[in-house]
Structures are given as structure tokens and as C-alpha cells.
Short mmCIF file of C-alpha atoms in Angstrom, two decimals:
data_model
loop_
_atom_site.label_atom_id
_atom_site.label_comp_id
_atom_site.label_asym_id
_atom_site.label_seq_id
_atom_site.Cartn_x
_atom_site.Cartn_y
_atom_site.Cartn_z
CA MET P 1 146.21 179.56 82.52
CA LEU P 2 148.61 177.26 84.34
CA HIS P 3 147.09 174.45 86.42
CA GLN P 4 147.79 174.54 90.16
CA ILE P 5 149.37 171.80 92.27
CA LEU P 6 147.64 170.17 95.27
CA PHE P 7 149.54 171.36 98.35
CA ARG P 8 148.25 170.41 101.80
CA ASP P 9 144.47 170.82 101.51
CA THR P 10 144.30 173.39 98.74
CA TRP P 11 145.12 173.96 95.08
CA SER P 12 148.12 176.26 95.08
CA PRO P 13 150.10 178.10 92.38
CA SER P 14 153.28 176.29 91.40
CA ALA P 15 156.78 177.66 91.62
CA SER P 16 157.25 176.50 88.05
CA GLN P 17 160.25 176.53 85.74
CA GLY P 18 158.18 175.89 82.64
CA ASP P 19 155.05 174.11 81.54
CA PHE P 20 153.79 171.32 79.29
CA HIS P 21 150.58 170.05 77.74
CA ALA P 22 149.14 166.62 77.04
CA TRP P 23 148.15 165.25 73.63
CA ASN P 24 145.16 163.56 72.11
CA PRO P 25 147.02 160.62 70.51
CA ALA P 26 144.02 159.46 68.47
CA ALA P 27 143.96 162.80 66.64
CA GLY P 28 147.62 163.76 67.00
CA GLU P 29 146.53 167.10 68.49
CA ALA P 30 147.86 169.09 71.42
CA LEU P 31 145.38 169.60 74.26
CA PRO P 32 144.94 173.18 75.50
CA GLU P 33 145.44 172.96 79.28
CA ARG P 34 148.93 173.81 80.55
CA PHE P 35 150.58 172.14 83.53
CA PRO P 36 153.57 173.32 85.56
CA VAL P 37 157.04 171.84 85.69
CA SER P 38 157.73 172.35 89.39
CA ARG P 39 160.96 173.80 90.73
CA ARG P 40 162.61 172.39 93.82
CA ASP P 41 160.72 174.98 95.89
CA ASP P 42 157.48 173.09 95.18
CA LEU P 43 159.02 169.75 96.10
CA GLU P 44 160.42 171.19 99.31
CA ARG P 45 157.07 172.44 100.56
CA LEU P 46 155.31 169.21 99.53
CA LEU P 47 157.88 167.19 101.47
CA LYS P 48 157.58 169.42 104.52
CA ALA P 49 153.78 169.16 104.55
CA SER P 50 153.89 165.41 104.01
CA ALA P 51 156.35 164.93 106.86
CA GLY P 52 154.01 166.86 109.15
CA ALA P 53 151.03 164.79 108.06
CA ALA P 54 152.98 161.59 108.73
CA VAL P 55 153.36 162.53 112.40
CA GLU P 56 149.61 163.06 112.78
CA LEU P 57 148.72 159.92 110.83
CA ARG P 58 150.63 157.73 113.29
CA ASN P 59 147.74 158.14 115.69
CA ALA P 60 144.95 157.89 113.12
CA PRO P 61 142.71 154.86 113.76
CA PRO P 62 142.63 152.35 110.88
CA GLU P 63 138.88 152.92 110.55
CA ARG P 64 139.52 156.53 109.50
CA LEU P 65 141.94 155.44 106.78
CA ALA P 66 139.46 152.81 105.62
CA ALA P 67 136.60 155.32 105.59
CA PHE P 68 138.68 157.61 103.37
CA LEU P 69 139.49 154.80 100.91
CA ASP P 70 135.88 153.61 100.73
CA ASP P 71 134.51 157.13 100.28
CA TYR P 72 137.16 157.89 97.65
CA ALA P 73 136.14 154.78 95.69
CA SER P 74 132.48 155.80 95.82
CA ARG P 75 133.27 159.31 94.58
CA LEU P 76 135.23 157.92 91.63
CA ASP P 77 132.38 155.55 90.78
CA ALA P 78 129.91 158.43 90.85
CA ASP P 79 132.04 160.41 88.38
CA ALA P 80 132.92 157.43 86.18
CA SER P 81 131.73 158.94 82.90
CA ALA P 82 133.63 162.22 83.18
CA ILE P 83 136.81 160.50 84.38
CA SER P 84 136.74 157.88 81.64
CA GLU P 85 135.99 160.37 78.87
CA LEU P 86 138.83 162.65 79.93
CA ALA P 87 141.24 159.71 80.25
CA SER P 88 140.24 158.54 76.78
CA ARG P 89 140.94 161.98 75.31
CA GLU P 90 144.43 162.01 76.83
CA THR P 91 145.42 158.39 76.10
CA GLY P 92 143.43 157.22 73.08
CA LEU P 93 142.16 154.25 75.11
CA PRO P 94 138.44 153.54 74.57
CA VAL P 95 135.93 154.70 77.17
CA THR P 96 134.17 151.35 76.91
CA PRO P 97 134.96 148.70 77.67
CA ARG P 98 138.55 149.53 78.66
CA LEU P 99 138.36 152.60 80.90
CA LYS P 100 134.86 152.82 82.36
CA ASP P 101 133.94 149.14 82.51
CA VAL P 102 137.30 147.55 83.31
CA GLU P 103 140.04 149.88 84.53
CA LEU P 104 137.97 152.19 86.71
CA VAL P 105 136.20 149.20 88.24
CA ARG P 106 139.58 147.69 89.04
CA THR P 107 140.75 150.99 90.53
CA THR P 108 137.84 151.34 92.93
CA ASN P 109 138.03 147.64 93.76
CA GLN P 110 141.67 148.14 94.79
CA LEU P 111 140.75 151.07 96.99
CA ARG P 112 138.04 149.02 98.71
CA GLN P 113 140.34 146.04 99.17
CA ALA P 114 142.88 148.38 100.76
CA ALA P 115 140.17 149.72 103.07
CA ALA P 116 139.24 146.18 104.14
CA ALA P 117 142.90 145.38 104.80
CA ALA P 118 143.33 148.54 106.86
CA ARG P 119 140.37 147.57 109.04
CA ASP P 120 141.50 143.97 109.39
CA GLY P 121 145.01 144.89 110.51
CA SER P 122 146.50 141.46 109.83
CA TRP P 123 148.75 142.95 107.11
CA ALA P 124 150.87 144.34 109.97
CA MET P 125 151.68 140.80 111.20
CA PRO P 126 151.60 141.58 114.96
CA THR P 127 153.88 139.14 116.79
CA ILE P 128 154.05 138.75 120.58
CA ASP P 129 156.63 136.78 122.57
CA SER P 130 154.97 136.89 126.00
CA LYS P 131 157.78 135.01 127.73
CA LEU P 132 160.47 137.53 126.77
CA ASN P 133 158.03 140.46 126.53
CA ILE P 134 159.17 141.32 122.99
CA ARG P 135 156.56 142.48 120.52
CA SER P 136 156.72 143.64 116.92
CA HIS P 137 154.55 144.63 113.99
CA LEU P 138 154.70 146.46 110.71
CA ALA P 139 153.82 150.16 110.87
CA ALA P 140 153.78 153.21 108.61
CA ILE P 141 157.16 154.06 107.10
CA GLY P 142 156.52 157.74 106.37
CA PRO P 143 155.70 159.83 103.29
CA VAL P 144 155.49 157.77 100.09
CA TRP P 145 156.15 159.19 96.64
CA CYS P 146 153.90 157.42 94.09
CA ILE P 147 154.85 157.64 90.41
CA GLY P 148 152.51 156.00 87.91
CA PRO P 149 153.05 154.90 84.29
CA ASN P 150 151.65 156.11 80.97
CA ASN P 151 149.59 153.02 80.11
CA PHE P 152 147.16 152.84 83.06
CA PRO P 153 145.71 156.32 83.69
CA LEU P 154 143.49 154.98 86.50
CA ALA P 155 144.54 151.63 88.00
CA TYR P 156 148.22 152.59 88.39
CA ASN P 157 147.79 156.34 88.70
CA GLY P 158 149.95 157.85 91.44
CA ILE P 159 146.91 159.54 93.02
CA CYS P 160 144.52 156.55 93.08
CA GLY P 161 146.24 153.36 91.91
CA GLY P 162 147.53 150.31 93.72
CA ASP P 163 150.64 151.97 95.18
CA PHE P 164 148.54 154.86 96.47
CA ALA P 165 145.97 152.55 98.07
CA ALA P 166 148.66 150.43 99.71
CA ALA P 167 150.56 153.43 101.09
CA ILE P 168 147.42 154.97 102.60
CA ALA P 169 146.27 151.64 104.10
CA ALA P 170 149.63 151.43 105.90
CA GLY P 171 149.05 154.89 107.36
CA ASN P 172 151.35 156.96 105.16
CA PRO P 173 150.74 160.28 103.43
CA VAL P 174 151.27 160.26 99.66
CA ILE P 175 152.93 162.70 97.31
CA ALA P 176 151.73 161.78 93.82
CA LYS P 177 153.36 162.77 90.56
CA ALA P 178 151.09 162.89 87.53
CA HIS P 179 152.23 161.26 84.30
CA PRO P 180 152.60 163.80 81.46
CA CYS P 181 150.41 161.61 79.22
CA HIS P 182 147.31 162.17 81.38
CA PRO P 183 147.71 165.18 83.71
CA ALA P 184 144.13 166.49 83.42
CA THR P 185 142.72 163.08 84.29
CA THR P 186 144.99 162.96 87.35
CA ALA P 187 143.93 166.44 88.41
CA LEU P 188 140.25 165.53 88.17
CA ILE P 189 140.78 162.38 90.24
CA ALA P 190 142.80 164.36 92.79
CA ARG P 191 139.80 166.60 93.45
CA HIS P 192 137.88 163.54 94.62
CA ALA P 193 140.85 162.45 96.74
CA LEU P 194 140.94 165.84 98.45
CA ALA P 195 137.19 165.84 99.13
CA ALA P 196 137.31 162.32 100.58
CA SER P 197 140.36 163.15 102.71
CA GLN P 198 138.67 166.21 104.18
CA ALA P 199 135.44 164.29 104.82
CA ALA P 200 137.41 161.61 106.71
CA GLY P 201 139.20 164.21 108.82
CA LEU P 202 142.68 163.20 107.68
CA PRO P 203 145.53 165.66 108.30
CA ALA P 204 146.26 168.33 105.71
CA GLY P 205 149.04 167.02 103.49
CA THR P 206 147.87 163.40 103.52
CA VAL P 207 147.25 163.59 99.76
CA GLN P 208 149.31 165.94 97.56
CA LEU P 209 150.00 166.19 93.84
CA PHE P 210 152.42 167.80 91.44
CA PHE P 211 152.69 167.31 87.70
CA GLN P 212 156.32 167.34 86.58
CA CYS P 213 159.83 168.31 87.64
CA SER P 214 163.29 168.17 86.11
CA PRO P 215 165.14 164.83 86.27
CA GLU P 216 167.74 166.39 88.57
CA ASP P 217 165.12 167.62 91.04
CA GLY P 218 163.36 164.27 90.91
CA LEU P 219 166.54 162.45 91.93
CA TRP P 220 167.10 165.04 94.68
CA MET P 221 163.62 164.32 96.01
CA ALA P 222 164.18 160.56 95.81
CA ALA P 223 167.13 160.90 98.18
CA ASP P 224 165.46 163.29 100.65
CA PRO P 225 165.48 161.85 104.21
CA ARG P 226 161.88 162.98 104.85
CA LEU P 227 160.63 160.54 102.23
CA GLY P 228 159.84 157.10 103.64
CA ALA P 229 159.63 155.10 100.40
CA ILE P 230 159.01 155.34 96.66
CA GLY P 231 156.61 153.38 94.46
CA PHE P 232 157.46 153.62 90.74
CA THR P 233 156.01 151.99 87.63
CA GLY P 234 157.57 152.88 84.29
CA GLY P 235 160.55 152.39 81.99
CA ARG P 236 163.88 150.86 82.94
CA HIS P 237 165.97 153.99 82.39
CA SER P 238 163.97 156.14 84.84
CA GLY P 239 163.44 153.26 87.24
CA LEU P 240 167.14 152.52 87.54
CA ALA P 241 167.90 156.20 88.09
CA PHE P 242 165.38 156.38 90.95
CA LYS P 243 166.71 153.12 92.38
CA ALA P 244 170.31 154.38 92.34
CA ALA P 245 169.36 157.65 94.06
CA ALA P 246 167.31 155.89 96.74
CA ASP P 247 169.78 153.04 97.26
CA ALA P 248 172.56 155.56 97.85
CA VAL P 249 170.78 156.75 101.00
CA GLY P 250 169.26 153.40 102.01
CA LYS P 251 165.69 154.32 101.12
CA PRO P 252 163.18 151.61 100.11
CA VAL P 253 162.25 152.01 96.46
CA TYR P 254 159.88 149.65 94.69
CA VAL P 255 160.36 149.91 90.95
CA GLU P 256 158.42 147.96 88.34
CA MET P 257 160.31 148.29 85.09
CA SER P 258 160.69 146.24 81.91
CA SER P 259 159.62 142.70 81.09
CA ILE P 260 159.42 140.67 77.87
CA ASN P 261 157.23 137.92 79.45
CA PRO P 262 158.47 134.80 77.63
CA VAL P 263 155.93 132.27 76.34
CA VAL P 264 157.15 128.72 75.72
CA ILE P 265 154.90 126.61 73.46
CA LEU P 266 155.65 122.87 73.51
CA PRO P 267 154.91 120.48 70.61
CA GLY P 268 152.01 118.62 72.24
CA ALA P 269 150.13 121.86 72.91
CA LEU P 270 150.42 122.92 69.26
CA ALA P 271 149.17 119.53 68.12
CA GLU P 272 146.11 119.68 70.38
CA ARG P 273 145.10 123.37 70.42
CA PHE P 274 146.76 125.09 67.50
CA ASP P 275 144.02 127.57 66.57
CA ASP P 276 143.20 128.35 70.19
CA ILE P 277 146.80 129.20 71.05
CA VAL P 278 147.19 131.34 67.92
CA GLY P 279 144.06 133.27 68.88
CA GLN P 280 145.08 133.69 72.51
CA PHE P 281 148.53 134.96 71.56
CA CYS P 282 147.31 137.46 68.97
CA THR P 283 144.63 138.81 71.32
CA SER P 284 147.15 139.19 74.11
CA CYS P 285 149.89 140.80 72.02
CA LEU P 286 147.70 143.22 70.04
CA MET P 287 145.35 144.32 72.84
CA ALA P 288 145.64 148.08 73.54
CA ALA P 289 148.41 148.27 70.91
CA GLY P 290 150.52 145.99 73.08
CA GLN P 291 151.03 148.66 75.73
CA PHE P 292 151.13 146.39 78.77
CA CYS P 293 154.06 145.53 81.01
CA THR P 294 152.85 141.92 80.73
CA ASN P 295 152.75 141.85 76.93
CA PRO P 296 154.15 138.58 75.49
CA GLY P 297 157.24 139.91 73.75
CA LEU P 298 159.17 136.65 73.28
CA VAL P 299 157.76 133.31 72.08
CA ILE P 300 159.85 130.11 72.02
CA LEU P 301 158.55 127.55 69.52
CA PRO P 302 159.62 124.06 68.42
CA ALA P 303 161.31 123.78 65.03
CA GLY P 304 159.32 121.92 62.42
CA GLU P 305 156.08 122.11 60.49
CA ALA P 306 153.81 123.02 63.46
CA GLY P 307 156.07 125.85 64.60
CA GLU P 308 156.27 127.26 61.06
CA ARG P 309 152.50 127.09 60.68
CA PHE P 310 152.14 128.96 63.98
CA ILE P 311 154.44 131.76 62.82
CA THR P 312 152.60 132.04 59.50
CA ALA P 313 149.18 132.15 61.17
CA VAL P 314 150.31 134.85 63.61
CA ARG P 315 151.95 136.87 60.83
CA ASP P 316 148.74 136.83 58.82
CA LYS P 317 146.63 137.93 61.79
CA PHE P 318 149.08 140.72 62.62
CA ALA P 319 148.94 141.94 59.01
CA ALA P 320 145.13 141.86 58.92
CA ALA P 321 144.56 143.63 62.26
CA SER P 322 144.39 147.43 62.46
CA ALA P 323 147.21 149.13 64.30
CA GLY P 324 146.19 150.44 67.70
CA THR P 325 146.70 153.97 68.98
CA LEU P 326 149.87 154.59 70.95
CA LEU P 327 149.95 156.68 74.09
CA SER P 328 152.58 159.13 72.89
CA THR P 329 155.23 159.91 70.32
CA GLY P 330 157.73 158.73 72.93
CA VAL P 331 156.23 155.23 72.81
CA ARG P 332 156.43 155.31 69.00
CA ASP P 333 160.07 156.42 69.07
CA SER P 334 160.91 153.71 71.58
CA LEU P 335 159.25 151.11 69.35
CA VAL P 336 161.36 152.21 66.39
CA ALA P 337 164.56 152.08 68.44
CA GLY P 338 163.77 148.66 69.91
CA ILE P 339 162.90 147.07 66.58
CA GLN P 340 165.99 148.55 64.95
CA LYS P 341 168.12 147.02 67.71
CA LEU P 342 166.57 143.58 67.11
CA LEU P 343 167.09 143.88 63.36
CA ALA P 344 170.69 144.98 63.82
CA ALA P 345 171.31 141.90 65.97
CA GLY P 346 170.09 139.68 63.13
CA ALA P 347 166.32 139.28 63.53
CA GLU P 348 164.20 138.79 60.42
CA LEU P 349 161.25 141.15 60.00
CA LEU P 350 158.12 139.18 59.05
CA VAL P 351 155.51 141.94 59.09
CA GLY P 352 155.21 145.57 60.20
CA GLY P 353 158.19 147.54 61.38
CA ASN P 354 157.05 151.06 60.46
CA ALA P 355 155.00 153.93 61.85
CA GLU P 356 151.49 154.32 60.45
CA PRO P 357 150.97 157.38 58.20
CA GLY P 358 148.80 160.26 59.37
CA PRO P 359 148.53 162.35 62.54
CA ARG P 360 147.40 159.49 64.82
CA PHE P 361 150.13 158.06 67.06
CA ALA P 362 150.32 154.51 65.68
CA PHE P 363 152.78 151.82 64.64
CA GLN P 364 152.25 148.72 62.52
CA ASN P 365 151.74 145.39 64.27
CA THR P 366 155.20 143.85 64.10
CA LEU P 367 156.50 140.27 64.13
CA LEU P 368 160.14 139.17 63.97
CA ARG P 369 161.92 135.82 64.13
CA ILE P 370 165.29 134.25 64.95
CA ASN P 371 166.52 130.75 65.73
CA GLY P 372 167.71 129.42 69.05
CA ALA P 373 171.38 129.60 68.14
CA GLN P 374 171.04 133.31 67.33
CA PHE P 375 169.43 133.97 70.69
CA LEU P 376 172.11 132.10 72.61
CA ALA P 377 174.81 134.04 70.74
CA LYS P 378 173.28 137.45 71.63
CA PRO P 379 170.88 136.98 74.57
CA GLU P 380 171.13 140.59 75.75
CA ALA P 381 170.27 142.12 72.38
CA PHE P 382 167.36 139.75 71.79
CA GLN P 383 165.85 140.57 75.18
CA THR P 384 165.32 144.20 74.21
CA GLU P 385 161.87 145.23 75.44
CA VAL P 386 159.71 146.49 72.59
CA PHE P 387 156.75 148.20 74.27
CA GLY P 388 153.92 147.86 71.80
CA ALA P 389 152.22 145.37 69.48
CA ALA P 390 155.41 143.55 68.59
CA SER P 391 156.88 140.16 69.41
CA LEU P 392 159.96 138.08 68.63
CA MET P 393 159.57 134.39 67.66
CA VAL P 394 162.49 132.12 68.64
CA VAL P 395 162.58 128.74 66.90
CA ALA P 396 164.37 126.13 69.04
CA GLU P 397 165.72 122.87 67.62
CA SER P 398 165.12 120.81 70.76
CA ILE P 399 163.84 120.84 74.33
CA ALA P 400 167.46 121.05 75.48
CA GLU P 401 167.97 124.20 73.40
CA THR P 402 164.69 125.63 74.71
CA ALA P 403 165.90 125.04 78.28
CA ASN P 404 169.22 126.74 77.47
CA ILE P 405 167.37 129.75 76.07
CA VAL P 406 165.18 129.98 79.17
CA ALA P 407 168.27 129.72 81.38
CA ARG P 408 169.71 132.83 79.72
CA LEU P 409 166.63 134.98 80.34
CA ASP P 410 166.74 138.03 82.59
CA GLY P 411 164.22 138.48 85.39
CA ASN P 412 160.64 138.96 84.17
CA LEU P 413 157.23 139.66 85.63
CA THR P 414 155.75 136.55 84.02
CA GLY P 415 156.58 133.39 82.13
CA SER P 416 154.08 131.10 80.38
CA ILE P 417 154.27 127.47 79.28
CA TYR P 418 151.74 125.86 76.94
CA TRP P 419 151.91 122.07 77.15
CA SER P 420 149.92 118.99 76.22
CA GLN P 421 146.85 118.03 78.18
CA GLN P 422 147.42 114.38 77.15
CA GLY P 423 150.78 113.95 78.91
CA THR P 424 153.08 114.04 75.88
CA ASP P 425 154.90 117.18 77.11
CA ASP P 426 155.15 116.29 80.82
CA LEU P 427 158.89 115.72 80.95
CA ALA P 428 159.63 118.73 78.76
CA CYS P 429 157.37 120.95 80.86
CA ALA P 430 159.13 119.86 84.05
CA THR P 431 162.51 120.69 82.50
CA ILE P 432 161.40 124.10 81.24
CA SER P 433 159.57 124.95 84.49
CA ALA P 434 162.72 124.26 86.53
CA ALA P 435 164.65 126.73 84.38
CA LEU P 436 161.87 129.33 84.17
CA ARG P 437 160.61 129.40 87.77
CA PRO P 438 163.49 131.45 89.31
CA ARG P 439 163.35 133.95 86.45
CA VAL P 440 159.74 135.09 86.76
CA GLY P 441 157.44 136.43 89.45
CA ARG P 442 154.35 134.65 88.09
CA LEU P 443 154.46 131.31 86.29
CA LEU P 444 151.46 130.56 84.04
CA HIS P 445 150.35 127.33 82.40
CA ASP P 446 148.25 127.39 79.22
CA LYS P 447 147.48 131.07 79.68
CA MET P 448 148.76 134.36 78.27
CA PRO P 449 150.21 136.81 80.79
CA THR P 450 148.35 140.07 80.10
CA GLY P 451 145.59 139.68 82.71
CA VAL P 452 146.59 140.65 86.26
CA ALA P 453 143.85 139.85 88.78
CA VAL P 454 143.65 141.91 91.97
CA SER P 455 143.91 138.88 94.25
CA ALA P 456 145.57 138.30 97.61
CA ALA P 457 147.51 135.46 95.94
CA MET P 458 148.74 137.56 92.98
CA ASN P 459 152.41 138.39 92.48
CA HIS P 460 152.86 141.33 90.13
CA GLY P 461 156.57 141.52 90.67
CA GLY P 462 159.62 139.47 89.85
CA PRO P 463 163.41 139.26 89.76
CA PHE P 464 165.58 142.16 88.61
CA PRO P 465 165.39 143.89 86.15
CA ALA P 466 161.61 143.41 85.99
CA THR P 467 161.51 144.99 89.45
CA GLY P 468 164.01 146.14 92.04
CA HIS P 469 163.21 143.42 94.59
CA PRO P 470 161.91 139.86 94.05
CA GLY P 471 160.14 139.63 97.40
CA PHE P 472 157.31 142.12 96.87
CA THR P 473 154.25 142.57 94.69
CA ALA P 474 152.63 145.72 93.30
CA VAL P 475 149.21 144.01 93.17
CA GLY P 476 147.29 142.03 95.77
CA PHE P 477 146.20 142.97 99.28
CA PRO P 478 147.42 142.66 101.98
CA ALA P 479 150.90 141.76 100.66
CA THR P 480 151.30 144.95 98.59
CA ILE P 481 150.80 147.11 101.71
CA ARG P 482 153.90 145.69 103.39
CA ARG P 483 156.19 147.48 100.92
CA PHE P 484 155.35 150.77 102.60
CA ALA P 485 155.89 149.70 106.19
CA ALA P 486 158.74 149.42 108.68
CA LEU P 487 159.15 146.67 111.28
CA HIS P 488 158.71 148.19 114.75
CA CYS P 489 159.88 146.16 117.72
CA TYR P 490 159.09 146.81 121.41
CA ASP P 491 161.32 145.13 124.00
CA ALA P 492 160.12 145.18 127.64
CA CYS P 493 158.00 148.25 126.94
CA ARG P 494 155.18 149.10 129.34
CA GLU P 495 151.69 148.10 128.35
CA THR P 496 150.32 151.63 128.13
CA THR P 497 153.03 152.67 125.64
CA LEU P 498 152.36 149.84 123.18
CA PRO P 499 150.30 150.19 120.00
CA SER P 500 146.90 148.56 120.39
CA PRO P 501 147.69 145.49 118.26
CA LEU P 502 150.58 144.60 120.56
CA ARG P 503 148.84 145.01 123.91
CA ASP P 504 147.64 142.19 126.12
CA ARG P 505 145.19 144.48 127.89
CA ASN P 506 143.81 147.95 127.39
CA PRO P 507 144.14 150.64 130.12
CA ASP P 508 140.96 149.34 131.83
CA GLY P 509 142.50 145.93 132.35
CA LYS P 510 140.39 144.20 129.67
CA LEU P 511 141.96 141.70 127.32
CA LEU P 512 142.28 142.66 123.66
CA ARG P 513 141.63 140.12 120.94
CA LEU P 514 141.41 140.37 117.13
CA ILE P 515 137.85 139.23 116.28
CA ASP P 516 136.59 139.39 112.68
CA GLY P 517 139.21 141.95 111.81
CA THR P 518 138.50 144.26 114.79
CA TRP P 519 140.49 144.66 117.99
CA THR P 520 137.87 143.94 120.67
CA THR P 521 138.03 144.21 124.46
CA ILE P 522 136.97 141.18 126.52
CA ASP P 523 135.90 141.85 130.10
CA VAL P 524 137.35 139.09 132.29
CA GLY P 525 137.56 141.04 135.52
CA HIS P 526 140.60 142.61 137.07
CA PRO P 527 143.99 140.98 136.45
#
């Protein structure tokens, strides 16, 4: 039986042009449930319903949006075991601690932070020029299409992840597309979204879901004028295709794509904390089979005895560690292609480089090396993203060569520098930081990049091609909400026609003020 799509407020048969199934990557077995590949007819009716919901949502009070997000989070928490077990079956990621204790907690935390931001209202940045009677604020942009990645079935899922939470907090309906690696998990979560939406009294069509469509129909949808914006997390090929389609019609599209997350290790740091840095790097690179967009894929080391010892220690740990389970055969094929490209460019294979035998989707932990001159001769080839437990060591002859290597890097989500705590690397760190800062969204000192805290100060973004725009973040409220908003300006408009955040007084003549995140009337008599 073919699974139905979520259309308006009901599960509805799909106008499908085929179907697909997910896999259990830990066993290498196909899972039984079938999911539709939607035709354009499905996309058309989802867009129409979402556009209608957007009109109604313009008048929805922020408290209603917040109540939905809070209730949704509570429903997911209450069903944590079933959600985590199903996600584990579809992804091979462990129920504990990864899914139930970490990722689901992060997911519901994001939803609650979005609810708090919706209530507070400061994300909209209301600005009033009383002298000229010009007022502006950020407001809902319209239906948002949320497309999540394969590696986070919960925290980045199109139906409950950070993009979803941000779009709803801004007052937009969402059309979510499930990832083919975890469609059943997404469908289960969507049932909680629907229940919470109905309980909050949100318009039908506020939350909708489909599972797959053809690439051609996806690009058609990306360019549709009824769509307000797109939030995408995934590979560079698909991300650039969505960006081109949306850019052609002037539509905001926020794409998080590839990143090799360079780590520069300076001599003083190796002298002081050798074992600690080796351990941190191996933990970061091998965690979850390296399937993170913040995985440290490029390490720049000083030439000499300490750098060689570091490479040897890492090689030995990679060889001794068990290979993790990959999300799909597509990830495995991409790993093979990426490593072959690095080898063809001249990299030396130190360990790994092959798929693991047996039905499980797995690939050996892989380490490669080159020198600084090789990198500078072929910087594009040696910045190939290898999504998995693999990393390229670059041995630089001097700080000047290290700075030249950093200056040739593409845009990345993160960049890390390990340097001496005794002051011996201060000048070198300043030189490297100056070259690295404009090339990364988040600069780290003495820390690996894999952890991404859900903090108001976080930037999970960066220069192209890590993302499509260097001024926005996919993580951290309230900033992440502003991606899915338009700047609305009111010039000499009458008081009664203004949105509440831009009014001086309400219709009863009472002053409005933002107090503890709530717009409150203050009775000061008649004007």
C-alpha cells in the first residue's frame, strides 16, 4: 500500500508517477513501506493550499503560532521512543545516545526557542520614525518549502527541524519534503505536526508534506511565484540547482551545501597538547561515520617531527576504529568518487580507501596526505568534499605557506585554529586568523567544529559555496527566523491600518509598549 501525502488537514492519496522505499543501512535490507513520487498535480494543489493558508496566517496572533510550536514539541517528546526507534531503523544511527537523548532533545528545544521568539516579537525588528511617520518591520514572506538532509532525521527534518521552526515563527505555512533516507520517520512526525496545528486552530494547509518528486518538477516548484522562500540543506549539486531556479525568478533561497571545515594546528599547540588534539580530531572525524556537514575534512599541519607523529597517531587510531554505518549506498558511492578524485590529484592514501565487505552500508575510515606545494598547485581538486569518516592532511613547510593555503580556501561553514596557550604561536595565529576569518562562518579556537549549539549567537552559515548567502544562519533564534521574512514599510499610514508592533496607540487611544516580550496597552487617558 502506498503512503499518502499530507494535504491541507488530511492524509490524501498522491497523484504519483512511481514509488520508492527506504533502507535499513545497518542490515543492508529494503524496508517494506512504499512512498509516492509525486507528479506536478500534487505540487500544484499543495502550493494552492499553502498560498491560501498564508493569507489567513497574516492575521494569526503570535501566541497562536507559539502555542502550536510548544504543543508540537511536547507531542514529539511524548513519542520519543517510537520516533527514535523508527529513525534508527531507517538511518542506522543509534537510538541512544544519538537520536533519543541528543537529536530529539535538540529538535524540541529548537521548536520551543522558536515559540519564545514568536511571542517576544523582537525578531521582526520594528522601527518607528515618529517625525516622518515612517514605520517598518519584518513580516511573513509567504509559503516556505523546507527540504532537509539525510544525516539529521530529526533536527534538520523539513517537517520539524530548524528551518521549519523558523518559518512557522515568522508566520509562514510550510510545505515539507521528506528525505528518501527516512520517509517513515518523517510521516510519523508529521502526524504530530497535524494534531498540534489543529489543536492550535491554525488554518488548513499550514503544515503539508510530500515525499519525493522528479528533479524537473522540483525545479518547477522552486520557481513558482506562490512560494515565498526555500530552506534547503543537502549536497552541492542539488543546492546549486535549486539556487539557480530560485535566483532566476528573484526568490529567496537559503541553501546549506558543502564544507570541508579546515583545521589549522600550529607548532606550539602540538608541543603542549599532542595527545589531546589527536583524540579530539579522531573523535570529531569518526563520529557517526563522519556524516556531518561540519566534519573536519582538511587538516593543515607543520612540517617536522611533531607533524609526522600526529599523522602517524591519527592513522593508527583510524585503522583500529570500527567503520561506522553509512546512511545510504549513495553516500558510499560519493565517498568512493571523492577519494578517487583526491588520489588522482596526487594524494597519498595512508589508511582505508575501500568499502567494507558485507551487506551493511559502510566504508573504511580513510586518511590521506599531501604537502603544501601540492595543495597550492591544485587547490580546487584538494578541496573536494568527502562526506564520511575521511580527512586530508596537508603538511606545510612554514607559517607563510600555511597562510597561502588558507588564502586559497573556498567558503566554509567553519574553520578551526589550535595554537599555544603559552604565547609561542600568537603571531602565527594572528596571521592565519586574518586569512581564515573571511572564509568561514564560524571561527573556532582550540576546538573541533562538529558541535553546533542552538544559541542566539551561533552562526551555522558561511560564504559561498558553503551556503548561498553569507549573511544568514540556519541555527540560532531569533536570527534564523529573519531568513523567512520580508521587510514591510508603512509611510504616512493611518494608525488603525498599522500592524500592532508599529502602532503608537491601539483603537481605544491607549499607548502600546513592548514589555517582557508582550505588546501591552498603557492607559494614560485620552490623547
